[in-house]
Amino acid sequence: MLLHAAHRPHIKLFILIGMTTGARRGAILDLAWTRVNLDEGVIDFHYPNKFITKKCRSVVPIRQKLFTALREAKSMATTTSVIEWNGKPVKSIKTAFQKTTDRAGLPWCSPHVLKHTAITWLAKKGWSIEEIAEFTETSTER
């Protein structure tokens, strides 16, 4: 529903990356094409030379639907940033995301819900809590 409400390619790609990788908003917006390896089928969300916080970033496999979208986006890319709009890297997704969630009838939805969606899908596929935590770089502790 949310993906179908995304009318612009940058927001559609942002949502797809979030829903299939469990990456946080900042990690997706910081993502550069140099860290997307389509040959090996992985995305490295580690940001070089960035201070490490408790919100770790991981290396994740690229699912088929995301692979197709990334390949298409890369062929049209005009910057080094994966999420770009009008020839510039996207610094904030807030307005586009809000318009998309409103169109989808989900005005309460935030970008972090994409991470929750990814975690839910992995759990439904039978992944253990530990496997999900490792994949999404999420702590199992409260």
mmCIF file of C-alpha atoms in Angstrom:
data_model
loop_
_atom_site.group_PDB
_atom_site.id
_atom_site.type_symbol
_atom_site.label_atom_id
_atom_site.label_comp_id
_atom_site.label_asym_id
_atom_site.label_seq_id
_atom_site.Cartn_x
_atom_site.Cartn_y
_atom_site.Cartn_z
ATOM 1 C CA MET A 1 0.000 0.000 0.000
ATOM 2 C CA LEU A 2 2.717 2.516 0.973
ATOM 3 C CA LEU A 3 4.973 1.563 -1.918
ATOM 4 C CA HIS A 4 2.122 2.005 -4.395
ATOM 5 C CA ALA A 5 1.426 5.487 -3.012
ATOM 6 C CA ALA A 6 5.010 6.574 -3.752
ATOM 7 C CA HIS A 7 4.810 8.585 -6.963
ATOM 8 C CA ARG A 8 8.423 9.730 -7.149
ATOM 9 C CA PRO A 9 11.334 7.372 -7.801
ATOM 10 C CA HIS A 10 13.444 8.610 -4.877
ATOM 11 C CA ILE A 11 10.739 7.966 -2.287
ATOM 12 C CA LYS A 12 9.829 4.625 -3.846
ATOM 13 C CA LEU A 13 13.476 3.499 -3.668
ATOM 14 C CA PHE A 14 13.802 4.817 -0.099
ATOM 15 C CA ILE A 15 10.745 2.824 0.999
ATOM 16 C CA LEU A 16 11.870 -0.327 -0.790
ATOM 17 C CA ILE A 17 15.341 -0.173 0.769
ATOM 18 C CA GLY A 18 13.860 0.393 4.225
ATOM 19 C CA MET A 19 11.315 -2.404 3.948
ATOM 20 C CA THR A 20 13.750 -4.994 2.590
ATOM 21 C CA THR A 21 16.863 -4.203 4.628
ATOM 22 C CA GLY A 22 15.568 -2.812 7.913
ATOM 23 C CA ALA A 23 17.990 0.106 7.576
ATOM 24 C CA ARG A 24 17.299 3.330 9.411
ATOM 25 C CA ARG A 25 16.422 6.584 7.635
ATOM 26 C CA GLY A 26 19.876 8.104 8.097
ATOM 27 C CA ALA A 27 21.665 5.005 6.838
ATOM 28 C CA ILE A 28 19.542 4.985 3.682
ATOM 29 C CA LEU A 29 20.037 8.690 2.990
ATOM 30 C CA ASP A 30 23.817 8.359 3.587
ATOM 31 C CA LEU A 31 24.083 5.431 1.169
ATOM 32 C CA ALA A 32 26.456 5.950 -1.774
ATOM 33 C CA TRP A 33 26.680 3.827 -4.910
ATOM 34 C CA THR A 34 30.239 2.823 -3.940
ATOM 35 C CA ARG A 35 28.710 0.789 -1.092
ATOM 36 C CA VAL A 36 26.117 -0.986 -3.247
ATOM 37 C CA ASN A 37 27.683 -4.067 -4.826
ATOM 38 C CA LEU A 38 25.239 -5.394 -7.399
ATOM 39 C CA ASP A 39 27.738 -8.048 -8.569
ATOM 40 C CA GLU A 40 27.939 -9.599 -5.101
ATOM 41 C CA GLY A 41 24.371 -8.671 -4.190
ATOM 42 C CA VAL A 42 25.118 -6.746 -0.983
ATOM 43 C CA ILE A 43 24.687 -3.275 0.467
ATOM 44 C CA ASP A 44 27.252 -1.996 2.965
ATOM 45 C CA PHE A 45 25.523 0.523 5.211
ATOM 46 C CA HIS A 46 28.746 1.251 7.145
ATOM 47 C CA TYR A 47 29.566 4.908 6.599
ATOM 48 C CA PRO A 48 33.326 5.351 6.197
ATOM 49 C CA ASN A 49 35.029 7.671 8.688
ATOM 50 C CA LYS A 50 31.809 8.251 10.624
ATOM 51 C CA PHE A 51 31.714 8.156 14.412
ATOM 52 C CA ILE A 52 30.262 4.828 15.547
ATOM 53 C CA THR A 53 27.170 5.033 17.735
ATOM 54 C CA LYS A 54 24.909 2.429 19.327
ATOM 55 C CA LYS A 55 22.875 2.509 16.112
ATOM 56 C CA CYS A 56 25.159 0.208 14.163
ATOM 57 C CA ARG A 57 24.978 -0.264 10.427
ATOM 58 C CA SER A 58 25.324 -3.566 8.667
ATOM 59 C CA VAL A 59 26.144 -5.303 5.406
ATOM 60 C CA VAL A 60 22.971 -6.888 4.050
ATOM 61 C CA PRO A 61 22.026 -9.023 1.057
ATOM 62 C CA ILE A 62 19.980 -7.429 -1.707
ATOM 63 C CA ARG A 63 16.597 -9.095 -2.274
ATOM 64 C CA GLN A 64 15.466 -9.588 -5.895
ATOM 65 C CA LYS A 65 12.843 -6.822 -5.983
ATOM 66 C CA LEU A 66 15.320 -4.374 -4.486
ATOM 67 C CA PHE A 67 18.071 -5.560 -6.850
ATOM 68 C CA THR A 68 15.933 -4.684 -9.871
ATOM 69 C CA ALA A 69 15.081 -1.248 -8.453
ATOM 70 C CA LEU A 70 18.715 -0.518 -7.565
ATOM 71 C CA ARG A 71 19.972 -1.572 -10.995
ATOM 72 C CA GLU A 72 17.445 0.741 -12.648
ATOM 73 C CA ALA A 73 18.226 3.630 -10.281
ATOM 74 C CA LYS A 74 21.967 3.224 -10.808
ATOM 75 C CA SER A 75 21.550 3.363 -14.580
ATOM 76 C CA MET A 76 19.840 6.762 -14.211
ATOM 77 C CA ALA A 77 21.958 8.127 -11.338
ATOM 78 C CA THR A 78 23.472 11.584 -11.710
ATOM 79 C CA THR A 79 25.133 11.718 -8.270
ATOM 80 C CA THR A 80 27.067 9.329 -6.058
ATOM 81 C CA SER A 81 24.098 9.167 -3.683
ATOM 82 C CA VAL A 82 21.630 6.283 -4.011
ATOM 83 C CA ILE A 83 18.695 8.456 -2.934
ATOM 84 C CA GLU A 84 18.709 11.508 -5.181
ATOM 85 C CA TRP A 85 16.118 13.932 -6.542
ATOM 86 C CA ASN A 86 16.536 16.489 -9.329
ATOM 87 C CA GLY A 87 20.240 15.720 -9.638
ATOM 88 C CA LYS A 88 21.014 16.251 -5.955
ATOM 89 C CA PRO A 89 21.437 13.905 -2.983
ATOM 90 C CA VAL A 90 18.366 13.870 -0.752
ATOM 91 C CA LYS A 91 19.171 15.259 2.694
ATOM 92 C CA SER A 92 15.670 14.973 4.166
ATOM 93 C CA ILE A 93 12.869 12.617 3.185
ATOM 94 C CA LYS A 94 10.342 14.142 5.587
ATOM 95 C CA THR A 95 8.077 16.017 3.136
ATOM 96 C CA ALA A 96 8.019 13.346 0.426
ATOM 97 C CA PHE A 97 7.466 10.597 2.984
ATOM 98 C CA GLN A 98 4.617 12.496 4.663
ATOM 99 C CA LYS A 99 2.876 13.122 1.330
ATOM 100 C CA THR A 100 3.237 9.438 0.479
ATOM 101 C CA THR A 101 1.872 8.234 3.819
ATOM 102 C CA ASP A 102 -1.052 10.649 3.525
ATOM 103 C CA ARG A 103 -1.860 9.289 0.039
ATOM 104 C CA ALA A 104 -1.654 5.743 1.406
ATOM 105 C CA GLY A 105 -4.039 6.584 4.249
ATOM 106 C CA LEU A 106 -1.275 6.080 6.821
ATOM 107 C CA PRO A 107 -0.679 9.596 8.192
ATOM 108 C CA TRP A 108 0.785 8.197 11.447
ATOM 109 C CA CYS A 109 3.511 6.253 9.606
ATOM 110 C CA SER A 110 7.151 7.354 9.999
ATOM 111 C CA PRO A 111 10.267 6.114 8.177
ATOM 112 C CA HIS A 112 11.143 3.995 11.232
ATOM 113 C CA VAL A 113 8.038 1.885 10.561
ATOM 114 C CA LEU A 114 9.904 0.523 7.512
ATOM 115 C CA LYS A 115 12.443 -1.069 9.871
ATOM 116 C CA HIS A 116 9.605 -2.574 11.917
ATOM 117 C CA THR A 117 8.066 -3.913 8.696
ATOM 118 C CA ALA A 118 11.333 -5.589 7.704
ATOM 119 C CA ILE A 119 11.648 -7.165 11.159
ATOM 120 C CA THR A 120 8.047 -8.416 11.033
ATOM 121 C CA TRP A 121 8.541 -9.973 7.593
ATOM 122 C CA LEU A 122 11.724 -11.740 8.742
ATOM 123 C CA ALA A 123 9.933 -13.093 11.833
ATOM 124 C CA LYS A 124 7.088 -14.383 9.655
ATOM 125 C CA LYS A 125 9.685 -16.175 7.515
ATOM 126 C CA GLY A 126 10.847 -18.023 10.620
ATOM 127 C CA TRP A 127 14.001 -16.085 11.440
ATOM 128 C CA SER A 128 15.059 -16.182 15.097
ATOM 129 C CA ILE A 129 15.241 -13.016 17.178
ATOM 130 C CA GLU A 130 19.029 -13.288 17.167
ATOM 131 C CA GLU A 131 19.171 -13.626 13.356
ATOM 132 C CA ILE A 132 16.871 -10.642 12.908
ATOM 133 C CA ALA A 133 18.893 -8.561 15.375
ATOM 134 C CA GLU A 134 22.121 -9.363 13.534
ATOM 135 C CA PHE A 135 20.609 -8.657 10.096
ATOM 136 C CA THR A 136 19.092 -5.323 11.131
ATOM 137 C CA GLU A 137 21.847 -4.371 13.610
ATOM 138 C CA THR A 138 19.239 -4.139 16.353
ATOM 139 C CA SER A 139 19.799 -4.961 20.002
ATOM 140 C CA THR A 140 17.752 -7.759 21.561
ATOM 141 C CA GLU A 141 18.049 -6.070 24.961
ATOM 142 C CA ARG A 142 15.569 -3.570 26.381
#
